[in-house]
Coordinates of C-alpha atoms and ligand atoms in Angstrom, one line a residue:
X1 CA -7.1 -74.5 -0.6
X2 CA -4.6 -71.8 -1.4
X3 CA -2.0 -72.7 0.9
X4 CA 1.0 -72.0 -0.9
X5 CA 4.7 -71.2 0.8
X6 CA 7.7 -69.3 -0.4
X7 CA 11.4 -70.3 -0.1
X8 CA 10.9 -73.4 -2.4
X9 CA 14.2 -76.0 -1.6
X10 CA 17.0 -76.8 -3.7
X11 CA 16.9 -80.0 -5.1
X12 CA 17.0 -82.9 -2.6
X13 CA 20.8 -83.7 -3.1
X14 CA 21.7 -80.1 -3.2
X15 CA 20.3 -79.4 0.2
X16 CA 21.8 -80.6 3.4
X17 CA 18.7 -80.7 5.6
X18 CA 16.0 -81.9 3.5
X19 CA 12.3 -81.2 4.6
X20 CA 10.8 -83.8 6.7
X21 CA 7.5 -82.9 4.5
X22 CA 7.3 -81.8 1.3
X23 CA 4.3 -81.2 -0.8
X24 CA 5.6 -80.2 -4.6
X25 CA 3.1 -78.2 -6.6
X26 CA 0.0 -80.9 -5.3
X27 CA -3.4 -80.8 -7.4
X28 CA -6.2 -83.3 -5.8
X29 CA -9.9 -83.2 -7.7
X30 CA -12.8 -84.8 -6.7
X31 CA -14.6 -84.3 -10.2
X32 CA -14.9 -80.5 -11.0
X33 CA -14.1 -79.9 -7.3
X34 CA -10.1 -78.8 -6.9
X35 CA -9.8 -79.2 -3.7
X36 CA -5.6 -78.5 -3.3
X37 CA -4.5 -76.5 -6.3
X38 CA -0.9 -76.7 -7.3
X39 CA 0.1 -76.8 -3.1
X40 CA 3.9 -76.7 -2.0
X41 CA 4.4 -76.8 1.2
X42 CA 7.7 -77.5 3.5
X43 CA 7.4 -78.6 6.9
X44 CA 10.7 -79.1 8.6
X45 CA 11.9 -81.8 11.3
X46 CA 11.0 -80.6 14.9
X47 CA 8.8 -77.7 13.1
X48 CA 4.9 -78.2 14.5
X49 CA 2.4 -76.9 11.7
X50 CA -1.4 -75.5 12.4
X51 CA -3.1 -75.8 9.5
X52 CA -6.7 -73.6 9.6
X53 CA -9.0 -73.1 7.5
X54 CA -13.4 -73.4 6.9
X55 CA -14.8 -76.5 6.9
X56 CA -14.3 -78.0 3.6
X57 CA -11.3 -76.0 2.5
X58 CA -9.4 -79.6 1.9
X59 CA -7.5 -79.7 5.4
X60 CA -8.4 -83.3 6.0
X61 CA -7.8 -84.2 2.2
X62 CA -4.0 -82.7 3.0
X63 CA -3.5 -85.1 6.0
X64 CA -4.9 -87.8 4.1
X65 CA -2.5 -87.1 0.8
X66 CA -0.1 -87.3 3.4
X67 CA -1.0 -91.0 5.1
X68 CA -1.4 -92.2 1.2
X69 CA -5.0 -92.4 2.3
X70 CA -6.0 -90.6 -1.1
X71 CA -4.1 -90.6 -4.4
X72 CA -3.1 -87.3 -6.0
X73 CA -3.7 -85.9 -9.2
X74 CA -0.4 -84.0 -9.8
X75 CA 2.8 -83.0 -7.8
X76 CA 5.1 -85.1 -5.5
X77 CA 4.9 -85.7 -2.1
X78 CA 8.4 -86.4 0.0
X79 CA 8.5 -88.0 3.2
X80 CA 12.2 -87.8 5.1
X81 CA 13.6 -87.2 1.5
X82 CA 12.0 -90.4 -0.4
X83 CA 9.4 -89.7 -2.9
X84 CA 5.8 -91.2 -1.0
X85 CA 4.1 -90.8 -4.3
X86 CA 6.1 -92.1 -6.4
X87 CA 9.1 -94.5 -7.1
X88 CA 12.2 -94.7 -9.0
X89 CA 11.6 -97.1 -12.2
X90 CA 14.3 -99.3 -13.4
X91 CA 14.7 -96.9 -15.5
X92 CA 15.4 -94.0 -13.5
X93 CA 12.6 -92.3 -14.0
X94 CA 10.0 -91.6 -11.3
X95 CA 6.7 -93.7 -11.4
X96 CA 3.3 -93.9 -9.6
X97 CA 4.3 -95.6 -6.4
X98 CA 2.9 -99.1 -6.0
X99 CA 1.3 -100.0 -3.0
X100 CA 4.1 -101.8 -1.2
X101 CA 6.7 -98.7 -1.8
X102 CA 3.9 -96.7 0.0
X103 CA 3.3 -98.8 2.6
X104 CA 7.2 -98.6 3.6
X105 CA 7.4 -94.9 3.3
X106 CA 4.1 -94.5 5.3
X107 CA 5.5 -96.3 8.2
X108 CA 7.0 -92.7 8.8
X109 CA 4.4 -91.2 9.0
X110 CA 1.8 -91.1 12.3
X111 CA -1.5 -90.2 12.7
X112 CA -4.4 -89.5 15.0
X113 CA -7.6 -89.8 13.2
X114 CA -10.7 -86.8 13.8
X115 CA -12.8 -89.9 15.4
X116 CA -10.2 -92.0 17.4
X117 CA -11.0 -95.5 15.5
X118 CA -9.4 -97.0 19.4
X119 CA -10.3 -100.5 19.6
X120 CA -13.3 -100.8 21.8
X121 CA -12.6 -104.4 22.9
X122 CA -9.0 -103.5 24.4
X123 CA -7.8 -101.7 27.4
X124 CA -6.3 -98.2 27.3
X125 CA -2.5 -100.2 27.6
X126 CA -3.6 -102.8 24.7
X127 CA -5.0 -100.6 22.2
X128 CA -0.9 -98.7 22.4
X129 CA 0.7 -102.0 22.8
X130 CA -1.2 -103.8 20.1
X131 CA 0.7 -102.2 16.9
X132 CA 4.0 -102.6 17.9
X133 CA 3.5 -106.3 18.7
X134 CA 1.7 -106.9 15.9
X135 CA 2.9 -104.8 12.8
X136 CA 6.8 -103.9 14.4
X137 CA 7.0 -107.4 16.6
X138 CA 8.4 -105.6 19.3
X139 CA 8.5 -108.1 22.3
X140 CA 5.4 -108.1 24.7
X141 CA 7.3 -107.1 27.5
X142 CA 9.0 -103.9 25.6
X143 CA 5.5 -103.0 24.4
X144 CA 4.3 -103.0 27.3
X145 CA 6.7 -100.5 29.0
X146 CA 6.6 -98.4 26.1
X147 CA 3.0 -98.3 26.2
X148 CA 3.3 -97.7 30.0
X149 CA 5.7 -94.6 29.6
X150 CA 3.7 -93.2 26.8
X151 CA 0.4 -93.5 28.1
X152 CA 1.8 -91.7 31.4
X153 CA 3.2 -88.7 29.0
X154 CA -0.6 -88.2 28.4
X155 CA -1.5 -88.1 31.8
X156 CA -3.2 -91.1 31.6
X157 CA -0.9 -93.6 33.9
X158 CA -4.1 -94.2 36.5
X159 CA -6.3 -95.5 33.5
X160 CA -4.7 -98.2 31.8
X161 CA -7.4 -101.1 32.4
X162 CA -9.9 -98.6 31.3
X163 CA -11.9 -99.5 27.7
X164 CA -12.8 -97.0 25.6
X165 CA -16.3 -96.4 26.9
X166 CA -15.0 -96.1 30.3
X167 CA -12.7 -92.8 29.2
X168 CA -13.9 -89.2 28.5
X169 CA -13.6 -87.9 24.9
X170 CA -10.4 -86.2 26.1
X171 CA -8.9 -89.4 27.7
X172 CA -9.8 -91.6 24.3
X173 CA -8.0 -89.2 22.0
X174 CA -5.0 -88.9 24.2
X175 CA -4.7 -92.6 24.4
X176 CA -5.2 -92.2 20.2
X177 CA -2.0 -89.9 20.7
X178 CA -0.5 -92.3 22.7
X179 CA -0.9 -95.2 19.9
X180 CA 0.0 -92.9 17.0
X181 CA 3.4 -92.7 19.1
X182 CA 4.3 -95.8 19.6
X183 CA 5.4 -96.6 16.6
X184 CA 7.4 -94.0 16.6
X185 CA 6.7 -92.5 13.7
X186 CA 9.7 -89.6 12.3
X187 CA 6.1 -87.3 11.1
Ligands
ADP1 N1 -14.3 -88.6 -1.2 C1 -14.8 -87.4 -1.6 N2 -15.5 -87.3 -2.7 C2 -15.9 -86.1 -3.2 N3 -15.7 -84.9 -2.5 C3 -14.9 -85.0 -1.4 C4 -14.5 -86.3 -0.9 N4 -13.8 -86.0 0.3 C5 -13.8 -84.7 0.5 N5 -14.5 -84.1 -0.5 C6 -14.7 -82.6 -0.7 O1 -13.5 -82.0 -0.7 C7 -13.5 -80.8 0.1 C8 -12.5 -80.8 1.1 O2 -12.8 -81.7 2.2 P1 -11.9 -81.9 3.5 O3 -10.5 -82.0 3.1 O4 -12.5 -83.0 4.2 O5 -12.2 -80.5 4.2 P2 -11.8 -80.0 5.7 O6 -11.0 -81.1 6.4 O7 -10.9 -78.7 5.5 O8 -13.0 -79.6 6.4 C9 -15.0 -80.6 0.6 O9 -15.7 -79.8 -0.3 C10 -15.5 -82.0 0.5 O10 -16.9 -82.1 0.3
MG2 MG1 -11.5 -82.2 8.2

């Protein structure tokens, strides 16, 4: 992919309003395949991104980069102005992230997968409350109404017994929006 942006940004401490996003000159290879080639990319807070290309062209490899789901070759990626990729050493210098830095940093980070991955054993209001209790321990009841307010936001406040195999296509991935949101992720 040759998605490459101008206006590169000072150095983090030199601008006010870091990018939320920022991909710094990103190489990712499978083998002899470069799939992003030397990428830098901003993408600001409150700024919403299309990203279009042909199938193949390394769109899903971005977003994955992004959720640490695959490592990188070369280049940075920042998240909210910490590095996601890497980690300051002891000695100052920046290191290969390990993978409890980029868990933390990830936790900024939401995202609703191409296939919805919803659990097929819970209810449209479990699947959003589930995270929260389990991975934020955010009391049931606060879940719940969370869960409640988001799942109206998608339309979808008449469904919220309804599994997964009782909801269209269009309901499952909205209640997959619904769940990305509730753990209020900053991306
Ligand atoms: N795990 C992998 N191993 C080898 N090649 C891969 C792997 N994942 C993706 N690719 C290749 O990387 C390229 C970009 O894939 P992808 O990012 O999924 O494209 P898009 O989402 O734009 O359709 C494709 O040529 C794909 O075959
Ligand atoms: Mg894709």
């Amino acid at each position: 992919m040759n998605l490459s942006m101008p206006n590169p940004v000072q150095p983090t401490e030199a601008s006010v309003e870091a990018p939320m996003v920022q991909f710094r000159d990103v190489t990712k290879r499978y083998g002899d395949l470069t799939v992003l080639d030397h990428l830098d990319l901003d993408v600001h807070n409150g700024e919403k991104v299309a990203i279009i290309g042909p199938s193949g062209s390394g769109k899903s490899t971005l977003l994955r980069a992004l959720m640490t789901l695959e490592t990188i070759d070369e280049g940075v990626i920042m998240v909210d102005g910490e590095p996601l990729t890497h980690m300051p050493s002891a000695g100052g210098q920046l290191v290969r992230a390990n993978a409890r830095h980029q868990r933390s940093v990830r936790g900024k980070v939401g995202m609703v997968f191409q296939s919805f991955n919803l659990f097929p054993h819970m209810n449209a209001l479990q699947n959003v409350m589930e995270a929260p209790v389990q991975v934020l321990s955010l009391p049931k009841a606060e879940a719940r109404e969370r869960a409640e307010e988001l799942l109206a936001m998608v339309g979808l406040e008449d469904k919220l017994d309804h599994y997964p195999s009782q909801l269209s296509g269009g309901q499952q991935q909205r209640v997959a929006i619904a769940r990305a949101l509730a753990m209020r992720p900053k991306v």
